[in-house]
Coordinates of C-alpha atoms (C1' of nucleotides) in Angstrom, one line a residue:
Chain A
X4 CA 0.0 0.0 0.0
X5 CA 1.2 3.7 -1.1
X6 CA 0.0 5.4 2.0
X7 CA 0.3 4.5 5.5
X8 CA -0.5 5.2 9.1
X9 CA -2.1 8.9 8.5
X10 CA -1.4 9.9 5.1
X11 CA -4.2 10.6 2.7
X12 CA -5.4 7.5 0.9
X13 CA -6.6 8.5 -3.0
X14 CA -9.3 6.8 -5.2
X15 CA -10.7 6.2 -8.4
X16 CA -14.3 6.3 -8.8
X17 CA -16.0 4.4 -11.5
X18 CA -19.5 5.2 -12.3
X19 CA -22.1 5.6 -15.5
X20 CA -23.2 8.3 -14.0
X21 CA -21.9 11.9 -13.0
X22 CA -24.1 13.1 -10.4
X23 CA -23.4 9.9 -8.6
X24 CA -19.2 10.3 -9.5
X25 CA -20.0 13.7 -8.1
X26 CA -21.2 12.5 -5.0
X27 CA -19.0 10.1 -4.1
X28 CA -15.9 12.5 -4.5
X29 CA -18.0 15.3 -2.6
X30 CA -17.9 12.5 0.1
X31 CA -14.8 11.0 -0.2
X32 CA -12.8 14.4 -0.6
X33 CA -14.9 16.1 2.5
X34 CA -12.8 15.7 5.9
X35 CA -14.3 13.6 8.9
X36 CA -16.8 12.1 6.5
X37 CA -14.9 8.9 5.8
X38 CA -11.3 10.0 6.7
X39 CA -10.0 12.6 9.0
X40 CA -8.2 14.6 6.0
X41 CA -10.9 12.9 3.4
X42 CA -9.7 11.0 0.9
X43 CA -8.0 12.2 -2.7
X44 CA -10.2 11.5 -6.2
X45 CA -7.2 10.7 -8.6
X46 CA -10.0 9.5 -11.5
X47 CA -12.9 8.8 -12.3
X48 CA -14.5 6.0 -15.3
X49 CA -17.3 6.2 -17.1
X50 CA -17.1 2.6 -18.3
X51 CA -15.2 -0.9 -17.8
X52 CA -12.6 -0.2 -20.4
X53 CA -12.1 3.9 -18.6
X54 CA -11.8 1.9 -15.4
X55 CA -8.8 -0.5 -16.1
X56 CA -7.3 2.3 -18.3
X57 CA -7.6 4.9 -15.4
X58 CA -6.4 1.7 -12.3
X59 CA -3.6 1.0 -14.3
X60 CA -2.2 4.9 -14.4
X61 CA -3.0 5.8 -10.6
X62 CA -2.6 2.2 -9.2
X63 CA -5.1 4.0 -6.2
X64 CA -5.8 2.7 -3.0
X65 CA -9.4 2.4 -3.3
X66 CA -11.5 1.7 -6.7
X67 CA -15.2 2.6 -6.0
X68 CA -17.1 0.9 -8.7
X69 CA -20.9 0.7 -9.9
X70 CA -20.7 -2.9 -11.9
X71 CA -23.6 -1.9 -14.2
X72 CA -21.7 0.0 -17.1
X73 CA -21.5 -0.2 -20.5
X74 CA -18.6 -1.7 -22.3
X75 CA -17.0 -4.5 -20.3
X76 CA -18.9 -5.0 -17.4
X77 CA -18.5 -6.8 -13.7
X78 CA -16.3 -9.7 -13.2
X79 CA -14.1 -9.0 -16.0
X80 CA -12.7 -5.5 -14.9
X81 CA -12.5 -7.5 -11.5
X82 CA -9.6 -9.7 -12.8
X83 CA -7.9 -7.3 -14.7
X84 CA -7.7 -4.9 -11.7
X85 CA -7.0 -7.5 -9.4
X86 CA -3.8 -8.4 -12.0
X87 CA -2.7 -4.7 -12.8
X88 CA -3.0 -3.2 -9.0
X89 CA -3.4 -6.2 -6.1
X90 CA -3.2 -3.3 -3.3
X91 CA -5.8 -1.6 -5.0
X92 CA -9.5 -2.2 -2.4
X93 CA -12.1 -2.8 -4.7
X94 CA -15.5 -1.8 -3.2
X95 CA -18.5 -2.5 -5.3
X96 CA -21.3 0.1 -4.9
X97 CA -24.7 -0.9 -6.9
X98 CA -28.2 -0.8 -7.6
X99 CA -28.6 -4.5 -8.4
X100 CA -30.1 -6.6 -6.1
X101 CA -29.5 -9.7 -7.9
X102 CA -28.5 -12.9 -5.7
X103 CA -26.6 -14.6 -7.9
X104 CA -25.1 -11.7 -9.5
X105 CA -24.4 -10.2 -5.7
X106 CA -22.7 -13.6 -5.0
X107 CA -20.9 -13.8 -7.7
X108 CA -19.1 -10.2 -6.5
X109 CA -18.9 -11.9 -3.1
X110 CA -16.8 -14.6 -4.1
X111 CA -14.5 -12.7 -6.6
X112 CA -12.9 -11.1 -3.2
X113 CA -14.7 -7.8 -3.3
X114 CA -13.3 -6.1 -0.5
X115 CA -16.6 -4.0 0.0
X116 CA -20.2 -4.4 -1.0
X117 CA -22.9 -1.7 -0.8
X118 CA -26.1 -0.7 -1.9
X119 CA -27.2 1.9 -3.4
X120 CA -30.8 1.9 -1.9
X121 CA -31.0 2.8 1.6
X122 CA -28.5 5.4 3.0
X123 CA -24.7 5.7 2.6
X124 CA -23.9 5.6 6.4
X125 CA -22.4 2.2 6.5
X126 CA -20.5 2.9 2.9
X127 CA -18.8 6.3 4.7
X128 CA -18.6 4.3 8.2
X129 CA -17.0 1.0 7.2
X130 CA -14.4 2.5 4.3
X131 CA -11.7 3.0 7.0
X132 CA -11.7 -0.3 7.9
X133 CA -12.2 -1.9 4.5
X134 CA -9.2 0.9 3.6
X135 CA -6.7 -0.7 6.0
X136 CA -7.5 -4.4 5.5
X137 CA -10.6 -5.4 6.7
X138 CA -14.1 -6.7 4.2
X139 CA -17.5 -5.3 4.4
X140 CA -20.7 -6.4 2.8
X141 CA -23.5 -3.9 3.4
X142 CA -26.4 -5.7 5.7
X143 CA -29.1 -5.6 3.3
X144 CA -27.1 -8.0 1.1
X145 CA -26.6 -10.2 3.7
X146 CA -30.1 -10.4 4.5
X147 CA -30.8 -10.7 1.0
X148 CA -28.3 -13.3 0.4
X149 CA -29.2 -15.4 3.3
X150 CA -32.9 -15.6 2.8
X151 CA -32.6 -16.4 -0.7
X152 CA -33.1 -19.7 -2.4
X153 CA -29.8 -20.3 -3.6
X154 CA -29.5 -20.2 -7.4
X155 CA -29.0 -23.4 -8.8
X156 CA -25.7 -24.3 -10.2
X157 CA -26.2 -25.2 -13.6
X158 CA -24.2 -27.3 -16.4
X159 CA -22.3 -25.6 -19.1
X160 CA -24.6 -27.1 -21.6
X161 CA -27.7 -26.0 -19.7
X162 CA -26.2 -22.4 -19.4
X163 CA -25.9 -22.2 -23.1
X164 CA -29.1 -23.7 -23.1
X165 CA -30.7 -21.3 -21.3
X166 CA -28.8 -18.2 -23.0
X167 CA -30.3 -19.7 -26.7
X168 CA -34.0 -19.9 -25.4
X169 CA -34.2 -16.7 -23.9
X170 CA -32.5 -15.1 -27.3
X171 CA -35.5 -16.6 -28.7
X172 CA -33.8 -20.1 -30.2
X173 CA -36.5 -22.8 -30.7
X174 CA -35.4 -26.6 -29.6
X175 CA -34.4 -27.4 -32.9
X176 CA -32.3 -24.2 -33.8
X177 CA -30.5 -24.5 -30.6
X178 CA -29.5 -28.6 -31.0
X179 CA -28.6 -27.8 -34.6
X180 CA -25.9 -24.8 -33.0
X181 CA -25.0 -27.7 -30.4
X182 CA -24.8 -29.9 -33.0
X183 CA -26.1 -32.5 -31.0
X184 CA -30.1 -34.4 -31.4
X185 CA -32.9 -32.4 -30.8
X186 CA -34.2 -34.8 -28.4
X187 CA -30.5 -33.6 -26.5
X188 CA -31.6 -30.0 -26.2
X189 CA -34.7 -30.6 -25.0
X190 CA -33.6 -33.1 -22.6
X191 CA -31.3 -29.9 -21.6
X192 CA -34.0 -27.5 -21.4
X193 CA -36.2 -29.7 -19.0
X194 CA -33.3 -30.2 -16.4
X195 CA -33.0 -26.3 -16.8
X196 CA -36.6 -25.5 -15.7
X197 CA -36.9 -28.4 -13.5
X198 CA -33.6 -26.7 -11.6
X199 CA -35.2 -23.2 -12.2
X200 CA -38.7 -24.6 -11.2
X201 CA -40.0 -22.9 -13.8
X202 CA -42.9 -24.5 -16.4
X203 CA -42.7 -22.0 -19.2
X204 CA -40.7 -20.1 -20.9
X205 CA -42.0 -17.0 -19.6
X206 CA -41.3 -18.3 -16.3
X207 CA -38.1 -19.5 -17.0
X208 CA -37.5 -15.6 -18.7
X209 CA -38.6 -13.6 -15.2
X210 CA -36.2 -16.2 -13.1
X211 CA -33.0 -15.7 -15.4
X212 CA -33.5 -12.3 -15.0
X213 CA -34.4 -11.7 -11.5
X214 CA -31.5 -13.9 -10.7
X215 CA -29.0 -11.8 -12.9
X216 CA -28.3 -15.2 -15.0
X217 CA -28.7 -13.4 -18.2
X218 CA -28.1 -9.9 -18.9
X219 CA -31.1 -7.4 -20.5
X220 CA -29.0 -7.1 -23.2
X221 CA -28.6 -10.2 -24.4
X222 CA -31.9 -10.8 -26.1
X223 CA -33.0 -11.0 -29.9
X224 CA -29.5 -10.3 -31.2
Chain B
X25 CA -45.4 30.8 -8.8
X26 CA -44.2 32.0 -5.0
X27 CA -41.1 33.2 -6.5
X28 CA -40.3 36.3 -9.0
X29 CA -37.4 38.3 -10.0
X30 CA -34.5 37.4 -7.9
X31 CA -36.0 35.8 -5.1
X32 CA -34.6 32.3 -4.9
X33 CA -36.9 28.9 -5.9
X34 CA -37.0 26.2 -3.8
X35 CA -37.3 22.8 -5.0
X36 CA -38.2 18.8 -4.2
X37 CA -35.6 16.3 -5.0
X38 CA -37.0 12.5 -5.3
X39 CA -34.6 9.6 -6.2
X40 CA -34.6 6.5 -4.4
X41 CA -30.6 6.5 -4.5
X42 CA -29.3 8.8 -1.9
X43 CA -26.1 9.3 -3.3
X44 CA -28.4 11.0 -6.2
X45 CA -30.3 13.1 -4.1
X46 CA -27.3 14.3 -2.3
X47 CA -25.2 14.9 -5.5
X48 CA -28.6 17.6 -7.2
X49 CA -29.2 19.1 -3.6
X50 CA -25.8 19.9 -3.8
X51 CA -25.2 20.8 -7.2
X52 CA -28.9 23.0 -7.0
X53 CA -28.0 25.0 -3.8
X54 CA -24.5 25.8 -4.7
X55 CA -24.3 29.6 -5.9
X56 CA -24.2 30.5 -9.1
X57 CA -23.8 26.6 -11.0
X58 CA -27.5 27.0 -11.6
X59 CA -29.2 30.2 -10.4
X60 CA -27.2 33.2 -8.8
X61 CA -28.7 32.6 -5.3
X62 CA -28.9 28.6 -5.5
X63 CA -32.4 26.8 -5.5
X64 CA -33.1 25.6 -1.9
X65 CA -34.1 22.2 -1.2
X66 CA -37.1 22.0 0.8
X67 CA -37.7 18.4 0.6
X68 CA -36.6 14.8 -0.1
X69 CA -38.2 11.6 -1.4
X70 CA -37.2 8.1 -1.6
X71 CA -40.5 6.9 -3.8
X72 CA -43.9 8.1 -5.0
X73 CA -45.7 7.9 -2.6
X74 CA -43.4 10.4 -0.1
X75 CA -42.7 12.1 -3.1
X76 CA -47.0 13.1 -3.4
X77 CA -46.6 13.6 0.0
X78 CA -43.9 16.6 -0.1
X79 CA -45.1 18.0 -2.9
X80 CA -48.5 18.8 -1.4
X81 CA -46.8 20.4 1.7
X82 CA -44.4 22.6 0.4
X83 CA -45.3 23.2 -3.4
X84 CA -42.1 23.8 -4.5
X85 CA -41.2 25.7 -7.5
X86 CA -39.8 23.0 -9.0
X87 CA -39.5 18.9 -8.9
X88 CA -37.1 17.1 -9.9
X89 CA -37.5 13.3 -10.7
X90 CA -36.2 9.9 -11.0
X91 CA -39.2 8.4 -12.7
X92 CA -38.1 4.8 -11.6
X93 CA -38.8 4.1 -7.7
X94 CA -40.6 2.0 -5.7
X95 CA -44.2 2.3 -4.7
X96 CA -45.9 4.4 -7.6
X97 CA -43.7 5.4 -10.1
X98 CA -43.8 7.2 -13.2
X99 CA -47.6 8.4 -14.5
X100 CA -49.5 8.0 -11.7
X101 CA -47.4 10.7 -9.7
X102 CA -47.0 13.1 -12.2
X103 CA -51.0 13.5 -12.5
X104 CA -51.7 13.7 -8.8
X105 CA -48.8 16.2 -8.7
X106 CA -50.3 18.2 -11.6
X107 CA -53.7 18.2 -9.6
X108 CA -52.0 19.1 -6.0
X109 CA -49.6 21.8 -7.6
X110 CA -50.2 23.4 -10.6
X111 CA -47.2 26.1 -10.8
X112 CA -44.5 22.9 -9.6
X113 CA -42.3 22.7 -12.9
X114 CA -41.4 19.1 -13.6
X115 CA -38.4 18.1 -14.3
X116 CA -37.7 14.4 -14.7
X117 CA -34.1 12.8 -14.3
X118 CA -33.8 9.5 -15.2
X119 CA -31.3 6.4 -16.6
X120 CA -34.3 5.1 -18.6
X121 CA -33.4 4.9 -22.4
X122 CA -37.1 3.0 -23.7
X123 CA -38.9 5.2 -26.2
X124 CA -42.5 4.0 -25.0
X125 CA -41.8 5.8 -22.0
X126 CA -39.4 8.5 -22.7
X127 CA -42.2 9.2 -25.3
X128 CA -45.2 8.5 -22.5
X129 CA -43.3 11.4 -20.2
X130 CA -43.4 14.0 -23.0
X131 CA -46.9 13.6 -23.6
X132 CA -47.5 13.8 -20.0
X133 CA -46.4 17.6 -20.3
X134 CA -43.3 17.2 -18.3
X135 CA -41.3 20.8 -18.1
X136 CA -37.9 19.0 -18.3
X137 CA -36.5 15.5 -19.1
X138 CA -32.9 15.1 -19.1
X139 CA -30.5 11.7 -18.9
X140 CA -28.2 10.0 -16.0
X141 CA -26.3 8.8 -18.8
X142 CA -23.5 11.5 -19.8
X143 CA -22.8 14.9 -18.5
X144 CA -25.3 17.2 -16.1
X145 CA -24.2 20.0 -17.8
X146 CA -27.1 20.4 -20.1
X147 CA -29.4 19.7 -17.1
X148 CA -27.9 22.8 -15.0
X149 CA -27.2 25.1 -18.0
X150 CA -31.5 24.5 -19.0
X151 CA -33.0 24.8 -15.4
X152 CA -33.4 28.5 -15.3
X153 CA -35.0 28.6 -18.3
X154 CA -37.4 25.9 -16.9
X155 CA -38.1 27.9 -13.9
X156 CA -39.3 30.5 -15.6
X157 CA -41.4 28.5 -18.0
X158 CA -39.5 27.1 -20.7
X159 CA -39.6 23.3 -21.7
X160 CA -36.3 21.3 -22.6
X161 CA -35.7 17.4 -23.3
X162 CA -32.3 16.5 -23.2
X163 CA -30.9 16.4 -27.1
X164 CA -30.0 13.2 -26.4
X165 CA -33.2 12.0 -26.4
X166 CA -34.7 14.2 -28.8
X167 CA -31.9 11.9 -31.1
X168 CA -33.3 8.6 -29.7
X169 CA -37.1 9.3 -30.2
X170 CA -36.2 10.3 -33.7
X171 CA -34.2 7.4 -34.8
X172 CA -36.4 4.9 -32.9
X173 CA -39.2 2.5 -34.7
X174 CA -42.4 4.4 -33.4
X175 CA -44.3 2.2 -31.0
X176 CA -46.9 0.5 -32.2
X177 CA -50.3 1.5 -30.8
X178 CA -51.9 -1.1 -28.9
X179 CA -55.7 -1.5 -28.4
X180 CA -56.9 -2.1 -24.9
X181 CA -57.5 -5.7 -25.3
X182 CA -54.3 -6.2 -27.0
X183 CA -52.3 -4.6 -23.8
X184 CA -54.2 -6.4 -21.8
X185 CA -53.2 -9.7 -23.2
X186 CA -50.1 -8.5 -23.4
X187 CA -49.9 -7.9 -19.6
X188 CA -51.3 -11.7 -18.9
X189 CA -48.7 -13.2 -21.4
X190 CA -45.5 -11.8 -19.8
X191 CA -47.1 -12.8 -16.3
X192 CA -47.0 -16.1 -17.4
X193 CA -50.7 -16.8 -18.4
X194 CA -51.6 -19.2 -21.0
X195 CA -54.0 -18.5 -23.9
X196 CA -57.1 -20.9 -22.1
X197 CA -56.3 -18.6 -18.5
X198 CA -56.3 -15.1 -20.1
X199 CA -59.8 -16.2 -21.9
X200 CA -61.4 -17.0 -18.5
X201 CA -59.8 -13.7 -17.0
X202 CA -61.3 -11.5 -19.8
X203 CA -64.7 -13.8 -20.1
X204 CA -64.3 -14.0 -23.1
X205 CA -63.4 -17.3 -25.8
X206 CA -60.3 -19.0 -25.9
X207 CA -60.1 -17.8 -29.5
X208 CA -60.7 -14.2 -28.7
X209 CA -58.0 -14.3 -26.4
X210 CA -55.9 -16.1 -29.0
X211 CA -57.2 -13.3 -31.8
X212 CA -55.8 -10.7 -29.5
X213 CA -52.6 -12.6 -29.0
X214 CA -52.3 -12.7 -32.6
X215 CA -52.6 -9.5 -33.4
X216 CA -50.2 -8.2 -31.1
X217 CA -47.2 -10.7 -32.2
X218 CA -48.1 -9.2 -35.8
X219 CA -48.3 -5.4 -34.4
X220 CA -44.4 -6.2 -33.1
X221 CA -43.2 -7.8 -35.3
X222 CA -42.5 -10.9 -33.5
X223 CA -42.8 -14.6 -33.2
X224 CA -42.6 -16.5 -30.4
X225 CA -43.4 -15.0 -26.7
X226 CA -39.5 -14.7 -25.8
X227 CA -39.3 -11.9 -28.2
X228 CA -42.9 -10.7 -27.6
X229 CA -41.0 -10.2 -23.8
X230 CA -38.2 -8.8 -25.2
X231 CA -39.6 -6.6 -27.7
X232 CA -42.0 -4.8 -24.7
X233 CA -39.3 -4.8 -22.2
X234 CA -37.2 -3.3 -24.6
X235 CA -40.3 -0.6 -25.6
X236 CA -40.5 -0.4 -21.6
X237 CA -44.2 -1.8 -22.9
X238 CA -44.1 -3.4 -19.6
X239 CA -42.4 -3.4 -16.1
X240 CA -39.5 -5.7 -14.7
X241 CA -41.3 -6.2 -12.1
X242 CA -44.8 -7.3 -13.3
X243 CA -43.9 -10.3 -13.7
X244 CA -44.5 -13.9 -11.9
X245 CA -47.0 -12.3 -9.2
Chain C
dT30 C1' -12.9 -49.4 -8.0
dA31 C1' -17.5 -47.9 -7.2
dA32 C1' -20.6 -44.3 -7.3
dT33 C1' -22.2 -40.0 -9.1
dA34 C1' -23.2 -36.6 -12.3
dA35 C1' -23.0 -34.8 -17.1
dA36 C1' -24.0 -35.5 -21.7
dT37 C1' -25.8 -38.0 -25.1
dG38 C1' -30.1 -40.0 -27.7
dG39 C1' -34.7 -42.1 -28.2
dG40 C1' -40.2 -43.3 -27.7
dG41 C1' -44.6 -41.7 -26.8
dG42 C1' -48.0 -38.6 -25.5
dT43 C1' -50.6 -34.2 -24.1
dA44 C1' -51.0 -29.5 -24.1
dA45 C1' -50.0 -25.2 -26.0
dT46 C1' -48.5 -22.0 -29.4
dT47 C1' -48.4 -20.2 -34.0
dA48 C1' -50.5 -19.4 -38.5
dC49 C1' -53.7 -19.4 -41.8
dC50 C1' -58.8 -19.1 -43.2
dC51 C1' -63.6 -17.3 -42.1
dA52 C1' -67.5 -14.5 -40.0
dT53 C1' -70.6 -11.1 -37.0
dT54 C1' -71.4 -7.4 -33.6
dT55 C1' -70.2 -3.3 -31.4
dT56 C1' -68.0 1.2 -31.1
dA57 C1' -66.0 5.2 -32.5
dT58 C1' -65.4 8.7 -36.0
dC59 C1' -66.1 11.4 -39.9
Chain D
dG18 C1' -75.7 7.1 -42.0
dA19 C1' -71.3 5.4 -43.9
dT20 C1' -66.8 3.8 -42.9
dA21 C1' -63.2 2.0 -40.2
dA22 C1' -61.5 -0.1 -36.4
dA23 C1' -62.1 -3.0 -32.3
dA24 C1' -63.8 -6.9 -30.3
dT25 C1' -66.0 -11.0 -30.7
dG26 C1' -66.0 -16.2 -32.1
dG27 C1' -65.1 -20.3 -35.1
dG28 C1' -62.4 -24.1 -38.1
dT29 C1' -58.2 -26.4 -39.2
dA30 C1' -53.5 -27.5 -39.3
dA31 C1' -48.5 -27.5 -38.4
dT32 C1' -45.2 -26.7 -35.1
dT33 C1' -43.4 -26.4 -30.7
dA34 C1' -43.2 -27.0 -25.9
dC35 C1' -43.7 -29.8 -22.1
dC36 C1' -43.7 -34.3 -19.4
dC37 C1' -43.1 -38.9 -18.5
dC38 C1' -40.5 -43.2 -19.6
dC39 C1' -35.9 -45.5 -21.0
dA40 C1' -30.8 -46.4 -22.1
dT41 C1' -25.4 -45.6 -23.0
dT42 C1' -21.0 -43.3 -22.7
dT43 C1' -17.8 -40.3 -20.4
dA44 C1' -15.8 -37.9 -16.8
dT45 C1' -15.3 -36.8 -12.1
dT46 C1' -15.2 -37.9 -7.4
dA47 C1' -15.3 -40.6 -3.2

DNA sequence: TAATAAATGGGGGTAATTACCCATTTTATC
DNA sequence: GATAAAATGGGTAATTACCCCCATTTATTA
């Protein structure tokens, strides 16, 4: 780590949106708030590429990061940060609510989760902490995590599966791009809503997305 | 309007991100960003509900809105805030990028609608002018509406169906909803897979949450 | 090595969707 | 009142989805 003991730690915030990158570096930079002599904004990112680009040339203590952004989203800037800056903190700060998305952050070794529903009091309270060391996920996502059915764990073929139905792929389309017998695809598409517990398509649609197995994007391409 | 000349305005902010809410009150009461004095915020809101409920106390000069919350969002308040107070400009502040609505919120008379997505600076620089009266949407959606496939008009019927089919009902259950024949209900679903231009329900669900037709959240009650 | 799970493929059957054809009645609109 | 659109209902057929049953091969794991 750059800074030690009471120097002023410095940050990079990445966000899609500048009245929330304002925000966070009105809070960050303001004394007492997080850190007795606040804490410096060296960059902010507007997307997953900006955010890598911007990690790489600060190497910052902290990266404060929204993982909903266009180009190159979530786990992927994860590793590359990870690789390009290991001291760097990386505390995820979203609007997703997702379980198996919000797990997924969880096991990639965030060093900080929070919400962006509800107020920023535990974000501002636990950064010191997270800052010299220490792991924080906010309490609503613990809740959250805890009272959810966990998401099943599917099979590579039933994730492709599921990614080919829901971009609108009929039974036989989708064995044809497997290139294995229909009666193979659909045998993978009933484990995948028995697993789901879904009986339609529909169904199956709501679940993938509520669960953040699918992107919104990803549809009708 | 309560305030003339140079007196300053006072406005409601309602996001259901505080982060948001902080970042405007901040940027609308510093001196001289938007007007000479700053606009003071009277009031905060976390959904629609509350955000009814402010309005009607303090009548500010101006509200500005996140059109996405919990608990009554979008049409419904901006009617009941039109009928509680008149002279409260409406400025609407939103991530939302589906023409249905974007297009639904112009209709709906809104004084101002202006994007998360890139800079503020066109929502700042246009506020005054709102205050006093004008009407602005953001150029950037003025571009989108343009370029985007009009949405198709749906009959009643046919939005009801629509509604039932992304909930998960089958053809036989929306029949005995509506009272009327399976093959009605099957007419109407017919029609509307035409009207978008698709073929299967996946894109039919794809296609409206694309339009923002329907809600994330509508489905699987 | 034995057990387990994943992936493969098939038979058979019911239910549902999708796609055409046709018609009448009601309602709004000019 | 005429015209158009919406809403109603029916017939028929092909396709697809959905739900059981069954088996073999391969890879992983205990």
């Amino acid at each position: 780590m750059k800074n030690g003991g009471n120097t002023q730690f410095c940050a990079v915030i990445a966000d899609d949106h500048e009245i929330v990158r304002a925000g966070l570096q009105s809070a960050l930079e303001r004394p007492g708030l997080v850190e007795e002599h606040g804490i410096a904004v060296v960059g902010q990112a507007v997307n997953g590429l900006e955010t890598i680009e911007k990690v790489k040339l600060h190497r910052p203590d902290l990266l404060l990061l929204d993982i909903s952004m266009p180009l190159a989203s979530g786990a992927e800037v994860l590793l590359d940060i990870r690789r390009w800056s290991r001291d760097t903190k990386i505390v995820v700060f979203t609007a997703i609510t997702a379980p198996g998305l919000l797990g997924g952050l969880i096991e990639s070794q965030v060093d900080g989760l929070f919400s962006k529903s509800g107020g920023n009091d535990e974000l501002y309270s636990k950064l010191p902490l997270i800052l010299r060391g220490g792991r924080h996920v906010a309490k609503v996502f613990v809740d959250l995590l805890r009272d959810a059915t966990p998401a099943p764990d599917l099979t590579q073929r039933e994730r492709q599966t599921l990614t080919m139905i829901v971009s609108g792929k009929t039974n036989a389309e989708i064995a044809a791009l497997m290139g294995v017998s229909p009666k193979t695809a659909e045998k993978h598409r009933a484990s995948l809503m028995r697993k789901l517990g879904v009986r339609s398509v529909v169904e199956l649609m709501s679940r993938a997305l509520q669960d953040g197995l699918i992107e919104q994007h990803n549809h009708l391409k």
